[in-house]
């Protein structure tokens, strides 16, 4: 006899209900969840959010927990919590919790957790890889060779070296610190901006992001997104970074004023960018597609087979 999962039947009602808000879930993770929970998958349902939440709340055994993904279309706010009053726990599959109203959850006694440091080393590696790619023009040169232009046009324009670069890191938390250690090993000079200086690190601290940018060749955005860090990299910061400067963003897209970034790249006011995150994901500004000095990935810095496992 086919199993309930294989036949499409609902799992036994004895399993606790779990709300899932993640567009892409690999088969093994999905199967592990279904063994433990009566899974209520928003994106698989095809329903509008409010209708989905109302249906979940009306079930005989309403969900007490939810799994949400950062940077997605679903925000756990007062309206969300009003719709499913049975919720007592929200888990974010990433480190960021900008999509969760922490104050409202605390007021209602809803516990919140995130991935902690599970993804930190992978994000740090990705940031360094993107920086090397932008500086040495690895992806652009690969496209040049693959398109057959080498024998026709000769050598591709030179990139610049990583060693000796002054790298300003915005957000010296767990991920930012790992990026700093990796780049220090390449011979980079590390500067940083955070909410407050850290006595435990030897790097120079800048109170103002504008001042950090003016002293840096590279800005790495590794801060959490909140009201203080939204558009923390704005037009003035980009101007301070200058025409030879590079932006790497592995934090949140909205930490950078994307329209100003596109303008600065188009006008040659900065030299390049490595972007894993965007302000209105999955939408990416079309102007970036033709820029060989921009390296882009689809919000995957956290994902390796090991970290996902």
mmCIF file of C-alpha atoms in Angstrom:
data_model
loop_
_atom_site.group_PDB
_atom_site.id
_atom_site.type_symbol
_atom_site.label_atom_id
_atom_site.label_comp_id
_atom_site.label_asym_id
_atom_site.label_seq_id
_atom_site.Cartn_x
_atom_site.Cartn_y
_atom_site.Cartn_z
ATOM 1 C CA UNK A 1 0.000 0.000 0.000
ATOM 2 C CA UNK A 2 1.283 3.446 -0.882
ATOM 3 C CA UNK A 3 2.314 5.724 1.978
ATOM 4 C CA UNK A 4 0.173 8.800 2.706
ATOM 5 C CA UNK A 5 2.945 11.065 1.383
ATOM 6 C CA UNK A 6 3.250 9.068 -1.850
ATOM 7 C CA UNK A 7 -0.488 8.902 -2.470
ATOM 8 C CA UNK A 8 -1.074 12.575 -1.762
ATOM 9 C CA UNK A 9 -3.262 11.911 1.267
ATOM 10 C CA UNK A 10 -2.978 14.091 4.341
ATOM 11 C CA UNK A 11 -0.772 12.889 7.170
ATOM 12 C CA UNK A 12 -2.464 11.581 10.308
ATOM 13 C CA UNK A 13 -3.953 14.448 12.345
ATOM 14 C CA UNK A 14 -1.918 13.365 15.363
ATOM 15 C CA UNK A 15 1.119 15.115 13.868
ATOM 16 C CA UNK A 16 1.457 18.734 15.011
ATOM 17 C CA UNK A 17 0.816 21.332 12.298
ATOM 18 C CA UNK A 18 3.717 23.411 10.982
ATOM 19 C CA UNK A 19 3.437 26.474 8.751
ATOM 20 C CA UNK A 20 6.122 26.554 6.042
ATOM 21 C CA UNK A 21 6.964 29.705 4.116
ATOM 22 C CA UNK A 22 9.842 28.713 1.879
ATOM 23 C CA UNK A 23 9.538 28.732 -1.895
ATOM 24 C CA UNK A 24 12.178 26.111 -2.619
ATOM 25 C CA UNK A 25 12.709 23.226 -0.227
ATOM 26 C CA UNK A 26 14.960 20.328 -1.188
ATOM 27 C CA UNK A 27 13.364 16.898 -1.158
ATOM 28 C CA UNK A 28 15.273 15.534 1.834
ATOM 29 C CA UNK A 29 14.404 18.511 4.045
ATOM 30 C CA UNK A 30 10.774 18.405 2.939
ATOM 31 C CA UNK A 31 10.574 14.676 3.695
ATOM 32 C CA UNK A 32 12.151 15.181 7.133
ATOM 33 C CA UNK A 33 9.546 17.831 7.965
ATOM 34 C CA UNK A 34 6.665 15.669 6.763
ATOM 35 C CA UNK A 35 7.758 12.796 8.988
ATOM 36 C CA UNK A 36 7.443 15.039 12.026
ATOM 37 C CA UNK A 37 4.696 17.517 11.169
ATOM 38 C CA UNK A 38 1.438 18.015 9.342
ATOM 39 C CA UNK A 39 2.986 20.405 6.879
ATOM 40 C CA UNK A 40 1.019 23.456 5.769
ATOM 41 C CA UNK A 41 3.055 24.758 2.822
ATOM 42 C CA UNK A 42 2.050 28.278 1.791
ATOM 43 C CA UNK A 43 3.736 28.358 -1.607
ATOM 44 C CA UNK A 44 2.481 24.887 -2.503
ATOM 45 C CA UNK A 45 -1.069 25.900 -1.574
ATOM 46 C CA UNK A 46 -1.398 28.590 -4.238
ATOM 47 C CA UNK A 47 -3.668 30.567 -1.906
ATOM 48 C CA UNK A 48 -3.446 34.255 -1.001
ATOM 49 C CA UNK A 49 -1.659 34.725 2.315
ATOM 50 C CA UNK A 50 -4.672 35.780 4.370
ATOM 51 C CA UNK A 51 -6.809 32.911 3.051
ATOM 52 C CA UNK A 52 -4.005 30.446 3.779
ATOM 53 C CA UNK A 53 -3.554 31.740 7.338
ATOM 54 C CA UNK A 54 -7.302 31.757 7.980
ATOM 55 C CA UNK A 55 -7.575 28.137 6.851
ATOM 56 C CA UNK A 56 -4.668 27.106 9.056
ATOM 57 C CA UNK A 57 -6.106 28.899 12.070
ATOM 58 C CA UNK A 58 -9.519 27.273 11.579
ATOM 59 C CA UNK A 59 -8.213 23.703 11.648
ATOM 60 C CA UNK A 60 -9.045 21.550 14.720
ATOM 61 C CA UNK A 61 -5.365 21.495 15.694
ATOM 62 C CA UNK A 62 -4.039 24.911 14.577
ATOM 63 C CA UNK A 63 -0.290 25.375 14.046
ATOM 64 C CA UNK A 64 1.879 26.400 16.968
ATOM 65 C CA UNK A 65 5.061 26.940 14.918
ATOM 66 C CA UNK A 66 6.135 28.491 11.620
ATOM 67 C CA UNK A 67 9.256 28.268 9.461
ATOM 68 C CA UNK A 68 9.942 31.394 7.397
ATOM 69 C CA UNK A 69 12.740 32.419 5.058
ATOM 70 C CA UNK A 70 14.502 35.766 5.223
ATOM 71 C CA UNK A 71 14.253 38.098 2.277
ATOM 72 C CA UNK A 72 11.020 36.446 1.183
ATOM 73 C CA UNK A 73 7.576 37.835 0.486
ATOM 74 C CA UNK A 74 6.093 36.900 3.877
ATOM 75 C CA UNK A 75 6.541 39.116 6.925
ATOM 76 C CA UNK A 76 5.670 37.932 10.410
ATOM 77 C CA UNK A 77 4.037 41.074 11.753
ATOM 78 C CA UNK A 78 0.993 41.978 13.835
ATOM 79 C CA UNK A 79 -1.443 41.099 11.021
ATOM 80 C CA UNK A 80 0.219 37.715 10.542
ATOM 81 C CA UNK A 81 0.117 36.953 14.256
ATOM 82 C CA UNK A 82 -3.480 38.139 14.529
ATOM 83 C CA UNK A 83 -4.448 35.688 11.794
ATOM 84 C CA UNK A 84 -2.864 32.677 13.537
ATOM 85 C CA UNK A 85 -3.166 33.324 17.263
ATOM 86 C CA UNK A 86 -2.097 29.763 18.087
ATOM 87 C CA UNK A 87 1.506 30.466 17.080
ATOM 88 C CA UNK A 88 4.067 30.258 19.851
ATOM 89 C CA UNK A 89 7.278 29.865 17.872
ATOM 90 C CA UNK A 90 8.749 31.313 14.656
ATOM 91 C CA UNK A 91 11.959 30.005 13.116
ATOM 92 C CA UNK A 92 13.904 31.863 10.423
ATOM 93 C CA UNK A 93 16.016 29.655 8.176
ATOM 94 C CA UNK A 94 18.672 32.374 7.888
ATOM 95 C CA UNK A 95 20.593 34.583 10.280
ATOM 96 C CA UNK A 96 18.578 37.708 9.499
ATOM 97 C CA UNK A 97 15.298 38.419 11.292
ATOM 98 C CA UNK A 98 14.345 41.681 9.556
ATOM 99 C CA UNK A 99 11.224 39.936 8.208
ATOM 100 C CA UNK A 100 10.008 39.234 11.765
ATOM 101 C CA UNK A 101 8.549 41.912 14.024
ATOM 102 C CA UNK A 102 10.538 41.032 17.145
ATOM 103 C CA UNK A 103 8.788 43.596 19.324
ATOM 104 C CA UNK A 104 5.366 42.250 18.411
ATOM 105 C CA UNK A 105 6.494 38.646 18.959
ATOM 106 C CA UNK A 106 7.915 39.538 22.367
ATOM 107 C CA UNK A 107 4.727 41.349 23.335
ATOM 108 C CA UNK A 108 2.689 38.248 22.522
ATOM 109 C CA UNK A 109 5.116 35.745 24.041
ATOM 110 C CA UNK A 110 6.027 34.216 20.674
ATOM 111 C CA UNK A 111 9.532 32.740 20.721
ATOM 112 C CA UNK A 112 11.854 33.473 17.771
ATOM 113 C CA UNK A 113 14.998 31.650 16.650
ATOM 114 C CA UNK A 114 17.300 31.779 13.644
ATOM 115 C CA UNK A 115 20.079 29.741 12.071
ATOM 116 C CA UNK A 116 22.747 31.194 14.359
ATOM 117 C CA UNK A 117 26.236 30.653 12.972
ATOM 118 C CA UNK A 118 25.423 27.606 10.811
ATOM 119 C CA UNK A 119 25.966 29.526 7.563
ATOM 120 C CA UNK A 120 28.612 32.010 8.674
ATOM 121 C CA UNK A 121 31.712 30.389 7.186
ATOM 122 C CA UNK A 122 29.986 29.787 3.856
ATOM 123 C CA UNK A 123 28.835 33.397 3.621
ATOM 124 C CA UNK A 124 32.344 34.620 4.463
ATOM 125 C CA UNK A 125 33.846 32.363 1.788
ATOM 126 C CA UNK A 126 31.291 33.597 -0.743
ATOM 127 C CA UNK A 127 32.084 37.240 0.022
ATOM 128 C CA UNK A 128 35.806 36.688 -0.501
ATOM 129 C CA UNK A 129 35.152 34.721 -3.688
ATOM 130 C CA UNK A 130 32.991 37.514 -5.091
ATOM 131 C CA UNK A 131 35.637 40.107 -4.261
ATOM 132 C CA UNK A 132 38.361 38.125 -6.006
ATOM 133 C CA UNK A 133 36.042 37.645 -8.989
ATOM 134 C CA UNK A 134 35.315 41.367 -9.291
ATOM 135 C CA UNK A 135 38.917 42.481 -8.815
ATOM 136 C CA UNK A 136 40.506 39.859 -11.095
ATOM 137 C CA UNK A 137 37.573 39.852 -13.555
ATOM 138 C CA UNK A 138 37.323 36.073 -13.399
ATOM 139 C CA UNK A 139 33.730 35.707 -14.587
ATOM 140 C CA UNK A 140 34.097 38.393 -17.235
ATOM 141 C CA UNK A 141 37.322 36.842 -18.561
ATOM 142 C CA UNK A 142 35.668 33.412 -18.583
ATOM 143 C CA UNK A 143 32.847 34.775 -20.732
ATOM 144 C CA UNK A 144 35.442 36.411 -22.995
ATOM 145 C CA UNK A 145 37.241 33.094 -23.555
ATOM 146 C CA UNK A 146 34.034 31.053 -23.887
ATOM 147 C CA UNK A 147 32.673 33.423 -26.539
ATOM 148 C CA UNK A 148 35.761 32.868 -28.730
ATOM 149 C CA UNK A 149 36.995 36.459 -28.459
ATOM 150 C CA UNK A 150 40.523 35.691 -27.221
ATOM 151 C CA UNK A 151 42.054 34.878 -30.645
ATOM 152 C CA UNK A 152 40.092 37.726 -32.236
ATOM 153 C CA UNK A 153 40.617 40.572 -29.766
ATOM 154 C CA UNK A 154 43.726 39.487 -27.900
ATOM 155 C CA UNK A 155 44.145 39.667 -24.152
ATOM 156 C CA UNK A 156 41.322 40.708 -21.862
ATOM 157 C CA UNK A 157 41.875 43.916 -19.813
ATOM 158 C CA UNK A 158 43.835 43.399 -16.609
ATOM 159 C CA UNK A 159 42.230 43.166 -13.194
ATOM 160 C CA UNK A 160 43.700 44.352 -9.906
ATOM 161 C CA UNK A 161 45.251 42.428 -7.032
ATOM 162 C CA UNK A 162 43.570 41.699 -3.733
ATOM 163 C CA UNK A 163 46.622 41.942 -1.477
ATOM 164 C CA UNK A 164 47.097 45.359 0.078
ATOM 165 C CA UNK A 165 43.539 46.520 -0.482
ATOM 166 C CA UNK A 166 41.926 48.539 2.296
ATOM 167 C CA UNK A 167 38.678 46.756 3.067
ATOM 168 C CA UNK A 168 35.959 48.457 5.089
ATOM 169 C CA UNK A 169 33.475 46.020 6.617
ATOM 170 C CA UNK A 170 30.051 47.320 7.599
ATOM 171 C CA UNK A 171 28.955 45.053 10.445
ATOM 172 C CA UNK A 172 31.719 43.218 12.298
ATOM 173 C CA UNK A 173 29.510 40.492 13.715
ATOM 174 C CA UNK A 174 30.140 36.790 13.299
ATOM 175 C CA UNK A 175 30.117 36.876 9.492
ATOM 176 C CA UNK A 176 31.952 40.177 9.248
ATOM 177 C CA UNK A 177 34.687 38.925 11.578
ATOM 178 C CA UNK A 178 35.176 35.777 9.487
ATOM 179 C CA UNK A 179 35.437 37.887 6.329
ATOM 180 C CA UNK A 180 38.025 40.087 8.043
ATOM 181 C CA UNK A 181 40.174 37.106 9.055
ATOM 182 C CA UNK A 182 40.102 35.685 5.543
ATOM 183 C CA UNK A 183 41.008 38.983 3.896
ATOM 184 C CA UNK A 184 43.714 39.692 6.457
ATOM 185 C CA UNK A 185 45.347 36.445 5.345
ATOM 186 C CA UNK A 186 45.435 37.857 1.797
ATOM 187 C CA UNK A 187 47.349 40.875 3.062
ATOM 188 C CA UNK A 188 44.416 43.295 3.163
ATOM 189 C CA UNK A 189 44.134 46.145 5.644
ATOM 190 C CA UNK A 190 40.872 45.829 7.577
ATOM 191 C CA UNK A 191 38.689 48.708 8.749
ATOM 192 C CA UNK A 192 35.170 48.423 10.121
ATOM 193 C CA UNK A 193 31.974 50.137 11.185
ATOM 194 C CA UNK A 194 29.575 48.657 13.749
ATOM 195 C CA UNK A 195 27.165 50.018 16.326
ATOM 196 C CA UNK A 196 30.076 50.262 18.732
ATOM 197 C CA UNK A 197 33.842 49.572 18.617
ATOM 198 C CA UNK A 198 35.095 46.146 19.640
ATOM 199 C CA UNK A 199 38.062 46.011 22.003
ATOM 200 C CA UNK A 200 38.876 42.447 20.970
ATOM 201 C CA UNK A 201 39.921 43.263 17.381
ATOM 202 C CA UNK A 202 42.975 45.096 16.028
ATOM 203 C CA UNK A 203 41.144 46.765 13.140
ATOM 204 C CA UNK A 204 40.541 50.501 12.915
ATOM 205 C CA UNK A 205 37.002 51.538 13.843
ATOM 206 C CA UNK A 206 35.008 54.238 12.036
ATOM 207 C CA UNK A 207 31.985 55.798 13.680
ATOM 208 C CA UNK A 208 30.630 57.088 10.335
ATOM 209 C CA UNK A 209 30.144 54.887 7.263
ATOM 210 C CA UNK A 210 30.965 57.856 5.027
ATOM 211 C CA UNK A 211 34.392 58.160 6.675
ATOM 212 C CA UNK A 212 34.933 54.402 6.398
ATOM 213 C CA UNK A 213 34.179 54.555 2.672
ATOM 214 C CA UNK A 214 36.549 57.471 2.087
ATOM 215 C CA UNK A 215 39.440 55.455 3.551
ATOM 216 C CA UNK A 216 38.570 52.144 1.840
ATOM 217 C CA UNK A 217 39.155 50.539 -1.545
ATOM 218 C CA UNK A 218 36.403 47.988 -0.882
ATOM 219 C CA UNK A 219 33.208 48.132 1.161
ATOM 220 C CA UNK A 220 31.741 44.825 2.337
ATOM 221 C CA UNK A 221 28.149 45.008 3.569
ATOM 222 C CA UNK A 222 27.701 42.360 6.281
ATOM 223 C CA UNK A 223 25.285 44.048 8.683
ATOM 224 C CA UNK A 224 21.777 43.065 9.698
ATOM 225 C CA UNK A 225 18.938 45.018 8.107
ATOM 226 C CA UNK A 226 17.011 47.332 10.416
ATOM 227 C CA UNK A 227 15.780 50.929 10.418
ATOM 228 C CA UNK A 228 19.324 52.166 11.077
ATOM 229 C CA UNK A 229 21.000 50.153 8.310
ATOM 230 C CA UNK A 230 18.416 50.542 5.521
ATOM 231 C CA UNK A 231 20.279 52.353 2.710
ATOM 232 C CA UNK A 232 23.316 52.686 4.954
ATOM 233 C CA UNK A 233 25.249 52.693 1.676
ATOM 234 C CA UNK A 234 23.745 55.723 -0.061
ATOM 235 C CA UNK A 235 24.818 58.208 -2.714
ATOM 236 C CA UNK A 236 27.199 60.040 -0.367
ATOM 237 C CA UNK A 237 28.876 56.808 0.728
ATOM 238 C CA UNK A 238 29.312 55.706 -2.885
ATOM 239 C CA UNK A 239 30.830 59.082 -3.745
ATOM 240 C CA UNK A 240 33.221 58.735 -0.807
ATOM 241 C CA UNK A 241 34.245 55.245 -1.958
ATOM 242 C CA UNK A 242 35.251 56.703 -5.312
ATOM 243 C CA UNK A 243 35.793 55.616 -8.898
ATOM 244 C CA UNK A 244 38.209 52.787 -7.996
ATOM 245 C CA UNK A 245 36.021 51.428 -5.214
ATOM 246 C CA UNK A 246 34.257 48.057 -5.037
ATOM 247 C CA UNK A 247 31.024 47.149 -3.189
ATOM 248 C CA UNK A 248 30.383 43.587 -1.965
ATOM 249 C CA UNK A 249 26.952 42.901 -0.467
ATOM 250 C CA UNK A 250 26.197 39.575 1.201
ATOM 251 C CA UNK A 251 23.911 41.072 3.854
ATOM 252 C CA UNK A 252 20.537 42.393 2.719
ATOM 253 C CA UNK A 253 19.745 44.144 -0.535
ATOM 254 C CA UNK A 254 18.029 47.085 1.146
ATOM 255 C CA UNK A 255 21.192 48.001 3.053
ATOM 256 C CA UNK A 256 22.361 49.520 -0.238
ATOM 257 C CA UNK A 257 20.396 52.186 -2.115
ATOM 258 C CA UNK A 258 20.100 50.077 -5.261
ATOM 259 C CA UNK A 259 19.070 52.905 -7.595
ATOM 260 C CA UNK A 260 22.078 54.963 -6.542
ATOM 261 C CA UNK A 261 24.342 51.931 -6.892
ATOM 262 C CA UNK A 262 23.159 51.331 -10.465
ATOM 263 C CA UNK A 263 23.715 55.007 -11.316
ATOM 264 C CA UNK A 264 27.200 54.982 -9.805
ATOM 265 C CA UNK A 265 28.145 51.875 -11.797
ATOM 266 C CA UNK A 266 26.692 53.247 -15.055
ATOM 267 C CA UNK A 267 28.488 56.553 -14.636
ATOM 268 C CA UNK A 268 31.799 54.993 -13.592
ATOM 269 C CA UNK A 269 31.703 56.605 -10.144
ATOM 270 C CA UNK A 270 32.645 53.237 -8.612
ATOM 271 C CA UNK A 271 34.632 50.434 -10.233
ATOM 272 C CA UNK A 272 32.488 47.373 -9.623
ATOM 273 C CA UNK A 273 30.260 45.313 -7.374
ATOM 274 C CA UNK A 274 29.647 41.781 -6.138
ATOM 275 C CA UNK A 275 26.001 41.292 -5.194
ATOM 276 C CA UNK A 276 24.375 38.243 -3.658
ATOM 277 C CA UNK A 277 21.324 40.175 -2.468
ATOM 278 C CA UNK A 278 19.002 42.728 -4.028
ATOM 279 C CA UNK A 279 16.467 45.236 -2.802
ATOM 280 C CA UNK A 280 13.380 43.670 -4.435
ATOM 281 C CA UNK A 281 14.234 39.990 -4.824
ATOM 282 C CA UNK A 282 13.925 38.140 -7.093
ATOM 283 C CA UNK A 283 13.832 41.258 -9.287
ATOM 284 C CA UNK A 284 17.269 42.471 -10.359
ATOM 285 C CA UNK A 285 17.850 45.828 -12.103
ATOM 286 C CA UNK A 286 18.148 45.076 -15.822
ATOM 287 C CA UNK A 287 20.992 47.582 -16.194
ATOM 288 C CA UNK A 288 23.281 45.260 -14.224
ATOM 289 C CA UNK A 289 22.967 42.372 -16.703
ATOM 290 C CA UNK A 290 25.319 43.900 -19.258
ATOM 291 C CA UNK A 291 27.938 45.141 -16.782
ATOM 292 C CA UNK A 292 31.086 43.021 -16.840
ATOM 293 C CA UNK A 293 32.318 44.710 -13.652
ATOM 294 C CA UNK A 294 29.377 43.314 -11.672
ATOM 295 C CA UNK A 295 29.246 39.749 -10.319
ATOM 296 C CA UNK A 296 25.829 38.507 -9.191
ATOM 297 C CA UNK A 297 24.452 35.433 -7.451
ATOM 298 C CA UNK A 298 20.872 34.688 -6.415
ATOM 299 C CA UNK A 299 20.987 35.059 -2.608
ATOM 300 C CA UNK A 300 22.907 31.785 -2.229
ATOM 301 C CA UNK A 301 25.894 32.809 -0.097
ATOM 302 C CA UNK A 302 24.509 30.762 2.788
ATOM 303 C CA UNK A 303 24.013 27.574 0.802
ATOM 304 C CA UNK A 304 26.437 24.727 0.387
ATOM 305 C CA UNK A 305 25.483 21.078 0.504
ATOM 306 C CA UNK A 306 27.114 20.902 3.945
ATOM 307 C CA UNK A 307 25.370 23.946 5.440
ATOM 308 C CA UNK A 308 21.963 22.923 4.104
ATOM 309 C CA UNK A 309 22.429 19.424 5.533
#
